[in-house]
mmCIF file of C-alpha atoms in Angstrom:
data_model
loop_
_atom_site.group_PDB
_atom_site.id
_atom_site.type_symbol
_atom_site.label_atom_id
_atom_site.label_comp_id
_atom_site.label_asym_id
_atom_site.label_seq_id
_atom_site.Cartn_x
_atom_site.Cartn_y
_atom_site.Cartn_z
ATOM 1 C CA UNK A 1 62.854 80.832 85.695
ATOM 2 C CA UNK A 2 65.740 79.823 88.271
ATOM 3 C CA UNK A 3 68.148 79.394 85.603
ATOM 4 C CA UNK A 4 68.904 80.852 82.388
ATOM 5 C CA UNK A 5 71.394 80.136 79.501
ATOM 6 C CA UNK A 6 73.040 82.132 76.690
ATOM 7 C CA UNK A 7 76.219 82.755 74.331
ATOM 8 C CA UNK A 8 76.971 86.070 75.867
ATOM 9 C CA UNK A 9 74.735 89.554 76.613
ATOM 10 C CA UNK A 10 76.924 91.165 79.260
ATOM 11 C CA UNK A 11 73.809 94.248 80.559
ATOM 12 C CA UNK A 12 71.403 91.652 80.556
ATOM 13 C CA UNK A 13 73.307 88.496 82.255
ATOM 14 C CA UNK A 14 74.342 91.372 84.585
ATOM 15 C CA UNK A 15 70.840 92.664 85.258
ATOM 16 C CA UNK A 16 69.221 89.310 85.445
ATOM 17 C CA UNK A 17 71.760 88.198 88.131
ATOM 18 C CA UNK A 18 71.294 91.583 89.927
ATOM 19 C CA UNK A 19 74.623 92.668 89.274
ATOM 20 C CA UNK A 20 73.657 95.231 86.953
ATOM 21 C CA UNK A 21 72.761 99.108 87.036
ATOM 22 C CA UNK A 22 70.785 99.482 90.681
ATOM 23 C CA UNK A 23 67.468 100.704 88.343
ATOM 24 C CA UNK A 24 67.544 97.587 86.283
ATOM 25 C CA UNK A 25 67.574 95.392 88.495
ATOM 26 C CA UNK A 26 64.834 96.596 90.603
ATOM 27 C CA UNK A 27 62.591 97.146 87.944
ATOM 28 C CA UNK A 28 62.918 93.943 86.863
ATOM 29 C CA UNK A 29 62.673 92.501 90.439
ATOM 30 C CA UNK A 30 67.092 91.464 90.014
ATOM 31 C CA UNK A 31 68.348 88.750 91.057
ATOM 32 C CA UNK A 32 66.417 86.077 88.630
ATOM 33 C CA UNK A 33 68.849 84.239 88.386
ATOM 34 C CA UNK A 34 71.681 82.676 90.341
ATOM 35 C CA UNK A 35 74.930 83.707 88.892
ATOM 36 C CA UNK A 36 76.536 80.477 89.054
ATOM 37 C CA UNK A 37 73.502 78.802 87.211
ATOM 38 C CA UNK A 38 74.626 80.587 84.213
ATOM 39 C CA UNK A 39 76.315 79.233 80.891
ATOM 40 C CA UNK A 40 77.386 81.371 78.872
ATOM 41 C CA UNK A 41 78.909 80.046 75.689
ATOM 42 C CA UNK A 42 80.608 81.543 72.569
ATOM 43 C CA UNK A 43 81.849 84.762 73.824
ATOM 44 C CA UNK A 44 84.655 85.775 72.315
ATOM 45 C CA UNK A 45 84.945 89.279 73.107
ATOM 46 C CA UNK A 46 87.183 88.500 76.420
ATOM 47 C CA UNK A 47 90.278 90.627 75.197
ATOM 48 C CA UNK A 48 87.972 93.349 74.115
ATOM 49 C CA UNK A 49 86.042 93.554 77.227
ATOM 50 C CA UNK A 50 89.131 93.255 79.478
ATOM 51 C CA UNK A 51 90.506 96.464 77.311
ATOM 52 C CA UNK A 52 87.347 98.536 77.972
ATOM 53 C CA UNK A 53 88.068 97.258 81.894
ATOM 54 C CA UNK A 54 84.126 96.028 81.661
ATOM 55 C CA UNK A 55 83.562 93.977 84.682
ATOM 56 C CA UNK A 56 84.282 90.156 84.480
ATOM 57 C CA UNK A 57 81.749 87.192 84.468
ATOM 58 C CA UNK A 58 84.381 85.645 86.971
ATOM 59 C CA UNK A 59 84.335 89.300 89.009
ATOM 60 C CA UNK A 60 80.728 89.123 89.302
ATOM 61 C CA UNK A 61 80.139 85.970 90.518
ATOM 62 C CA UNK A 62 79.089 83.732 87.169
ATOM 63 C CA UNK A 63 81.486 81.183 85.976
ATOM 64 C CA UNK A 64 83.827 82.067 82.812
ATOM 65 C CA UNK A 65 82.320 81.840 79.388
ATOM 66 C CA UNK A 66 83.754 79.356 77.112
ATOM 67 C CA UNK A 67 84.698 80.757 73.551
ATOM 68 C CA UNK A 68 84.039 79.270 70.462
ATOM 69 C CA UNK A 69 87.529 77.530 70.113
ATOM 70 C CA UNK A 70 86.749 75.822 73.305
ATOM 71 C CA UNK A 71 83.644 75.069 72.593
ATOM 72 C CA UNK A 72 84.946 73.085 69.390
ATOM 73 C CA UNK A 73 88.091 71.279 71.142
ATOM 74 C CA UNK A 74 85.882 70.143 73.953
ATOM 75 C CA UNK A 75 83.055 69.175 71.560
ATOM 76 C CA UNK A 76 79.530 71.845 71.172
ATOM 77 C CA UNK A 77 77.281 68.532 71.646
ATOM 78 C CA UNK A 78 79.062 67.814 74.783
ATOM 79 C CA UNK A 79 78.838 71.468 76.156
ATOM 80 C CA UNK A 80 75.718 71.166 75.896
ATOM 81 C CA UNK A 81 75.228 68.283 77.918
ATOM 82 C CA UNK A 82 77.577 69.596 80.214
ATOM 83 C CA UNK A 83 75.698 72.869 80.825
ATOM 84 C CA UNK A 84 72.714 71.403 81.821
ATOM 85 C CA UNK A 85 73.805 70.265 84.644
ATOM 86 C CA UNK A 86 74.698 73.755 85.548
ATOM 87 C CA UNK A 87 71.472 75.339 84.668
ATOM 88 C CA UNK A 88 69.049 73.327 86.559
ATOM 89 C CA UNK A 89 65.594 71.783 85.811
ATOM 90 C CA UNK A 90 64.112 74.771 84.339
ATOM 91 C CA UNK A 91 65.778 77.320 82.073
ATOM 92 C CA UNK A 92 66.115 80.037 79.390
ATOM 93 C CA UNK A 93 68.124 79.430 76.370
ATOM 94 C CA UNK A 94 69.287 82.948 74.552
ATOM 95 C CA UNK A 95 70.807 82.928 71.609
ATOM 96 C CA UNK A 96 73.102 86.069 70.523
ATOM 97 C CA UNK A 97 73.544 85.401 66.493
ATOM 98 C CA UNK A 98 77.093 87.396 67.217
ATOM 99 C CA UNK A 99 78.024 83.499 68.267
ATOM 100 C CA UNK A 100 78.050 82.982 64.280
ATOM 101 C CA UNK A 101 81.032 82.860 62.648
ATOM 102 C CA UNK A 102 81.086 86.088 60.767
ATOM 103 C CA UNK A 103 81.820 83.836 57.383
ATOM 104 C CA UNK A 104 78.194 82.312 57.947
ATOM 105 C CA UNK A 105 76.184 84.909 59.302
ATOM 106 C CA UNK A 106 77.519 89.130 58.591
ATOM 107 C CA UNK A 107 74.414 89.731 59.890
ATOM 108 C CA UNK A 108 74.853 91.413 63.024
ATOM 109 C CA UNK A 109 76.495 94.427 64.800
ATOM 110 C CA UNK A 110 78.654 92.429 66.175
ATOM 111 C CA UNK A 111 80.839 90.131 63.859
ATOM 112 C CA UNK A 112 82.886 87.498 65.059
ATOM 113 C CA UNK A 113 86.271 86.196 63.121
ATOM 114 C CA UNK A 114 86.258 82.950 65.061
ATOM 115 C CA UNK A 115 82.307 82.109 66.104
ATOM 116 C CA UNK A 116 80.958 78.775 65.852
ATOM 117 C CA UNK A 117 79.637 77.372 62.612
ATOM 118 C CA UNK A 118 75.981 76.797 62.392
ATOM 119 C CA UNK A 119 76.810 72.599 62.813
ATOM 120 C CA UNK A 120 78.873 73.842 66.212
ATOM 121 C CA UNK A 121 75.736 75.796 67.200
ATOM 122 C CA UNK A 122 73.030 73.019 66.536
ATOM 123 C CA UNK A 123 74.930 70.585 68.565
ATOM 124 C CA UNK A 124 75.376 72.538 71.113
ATOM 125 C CA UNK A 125 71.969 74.088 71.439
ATOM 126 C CA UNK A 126 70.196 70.781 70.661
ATOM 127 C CA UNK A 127 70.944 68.909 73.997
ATOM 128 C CA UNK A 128 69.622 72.036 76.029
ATOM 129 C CA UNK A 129 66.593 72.787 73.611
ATOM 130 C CA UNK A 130 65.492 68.727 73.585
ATOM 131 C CA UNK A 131 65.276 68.807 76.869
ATOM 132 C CA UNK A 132 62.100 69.434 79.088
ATOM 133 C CA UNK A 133 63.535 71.573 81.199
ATOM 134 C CA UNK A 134 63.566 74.685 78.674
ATOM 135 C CA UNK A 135 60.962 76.853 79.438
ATOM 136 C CA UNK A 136 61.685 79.805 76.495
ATOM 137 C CA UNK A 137 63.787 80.692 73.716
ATOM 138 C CA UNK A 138 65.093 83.896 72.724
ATOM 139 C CA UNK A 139 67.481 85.255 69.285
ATOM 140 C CA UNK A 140 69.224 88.468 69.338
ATOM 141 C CA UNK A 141 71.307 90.880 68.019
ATOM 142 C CA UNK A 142 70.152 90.219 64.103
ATOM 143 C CA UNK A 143 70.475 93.376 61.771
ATOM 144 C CA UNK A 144 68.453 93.269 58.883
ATOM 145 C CA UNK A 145 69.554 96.246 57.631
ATOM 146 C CA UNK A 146 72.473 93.939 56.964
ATOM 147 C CA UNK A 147 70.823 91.103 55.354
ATOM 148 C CA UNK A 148 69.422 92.789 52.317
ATOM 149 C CA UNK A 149 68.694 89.386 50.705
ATOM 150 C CA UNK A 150 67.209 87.957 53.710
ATOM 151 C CA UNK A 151 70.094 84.801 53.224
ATOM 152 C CA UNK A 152 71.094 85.310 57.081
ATOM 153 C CA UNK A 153 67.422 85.305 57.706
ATOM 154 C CA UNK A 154 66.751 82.065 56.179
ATOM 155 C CA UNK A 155 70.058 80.351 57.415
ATOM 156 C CA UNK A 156 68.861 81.703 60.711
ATOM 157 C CA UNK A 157 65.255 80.103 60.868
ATOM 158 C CA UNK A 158 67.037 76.849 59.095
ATOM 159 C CA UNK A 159 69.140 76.751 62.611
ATOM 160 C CA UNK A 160 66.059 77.474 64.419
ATOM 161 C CA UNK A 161 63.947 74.640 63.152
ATOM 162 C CA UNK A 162 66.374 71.692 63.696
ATOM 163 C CA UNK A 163 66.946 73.103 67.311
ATOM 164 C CA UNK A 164 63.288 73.978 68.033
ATOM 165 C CA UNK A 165 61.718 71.700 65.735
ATOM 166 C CA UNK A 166 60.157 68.540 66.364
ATOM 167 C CA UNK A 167 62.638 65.596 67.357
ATOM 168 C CA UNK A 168 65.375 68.835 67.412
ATOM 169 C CA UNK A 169 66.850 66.982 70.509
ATOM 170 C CA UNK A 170 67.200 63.712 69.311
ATOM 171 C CA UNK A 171 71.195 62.934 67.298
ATOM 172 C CA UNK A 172 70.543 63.494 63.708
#
């Protein structure tokens, strides 16, 4: 693909953009991707990664993520839009579930106190999933081991269907 999109991976938007460890990226064949045709969008581990001096999207070339309280004030439907036209006419979307507020979805290693809801996360993801120009779709950073009733599982697929599902582009 010449473009990709997700809510935040740091190793693998780094690796993908051949910015990552040397190894990485030439196993994989690094650079993929254009850093600034990445989105990424509801990171909200900024302070955190500025603490542990990790490197920057902004240092590495790929435009600044936009957390979740952004996301909401500027409207998740029209961040969507928005990132489309950064992303190109073919594209990954990747989802991190750490995007989740932590109140919706525990499930992960990775809670977050102020993630989007899953209404902020469909509207986001449905302008860049309804569109032709997605190519693939990929979910990570799920821990079963921390969803012993399988709720987060089924919340999770619920998401999944009226993103991916037929007509999962068109306003509800």
């Amino acid at each position: 693909p010449r473009s990709t999109l997700f809510p935040y991976t740091t190793l693998f938007r780094s690796v993908i953009a051949g910015l990552g460890p040397a190894a990485w990226c030439e196993r994989v064949g690094a650079p993929l991707v254009d850093p600034q045709r990445l989105a990424l969008l509801g990171a909200s581990d900024r302070e955190e990664a500025a603490s542990l001096r990790s490197s920057m999207p902004e240092d590495l070339g790929i435009p600044v993520e936009l957390s979740p309280p952004v996301i909401r004030s500027i409207g998740p439907e029209h961040v969507g839009r928005a990132a489309l036209d950064r992303v190109g006419d073919k594209y990954w979307v990747h989802l991190d579930v750490d995007v989740f507020d932590q109140r919706e979805f525990p499930a992960t290693d990775y809670p977050n106190s102020v993630g989007l809801s899953f209404d902020d996360a469909i509207a986001l993801l449905r302008p860049l999933t309804g569109s032709p120009g997605m190519i693939g779709f990929s979910v990570g950073c799920y821990n079963p081991d921390m969803d012993p009733d399988g709720d987060c599982a089924r919340s999770l697929v619920a998401v999944l269907g009226k993103v991916l599902g037929r007509g999962a582009g068109e306003a509800s």
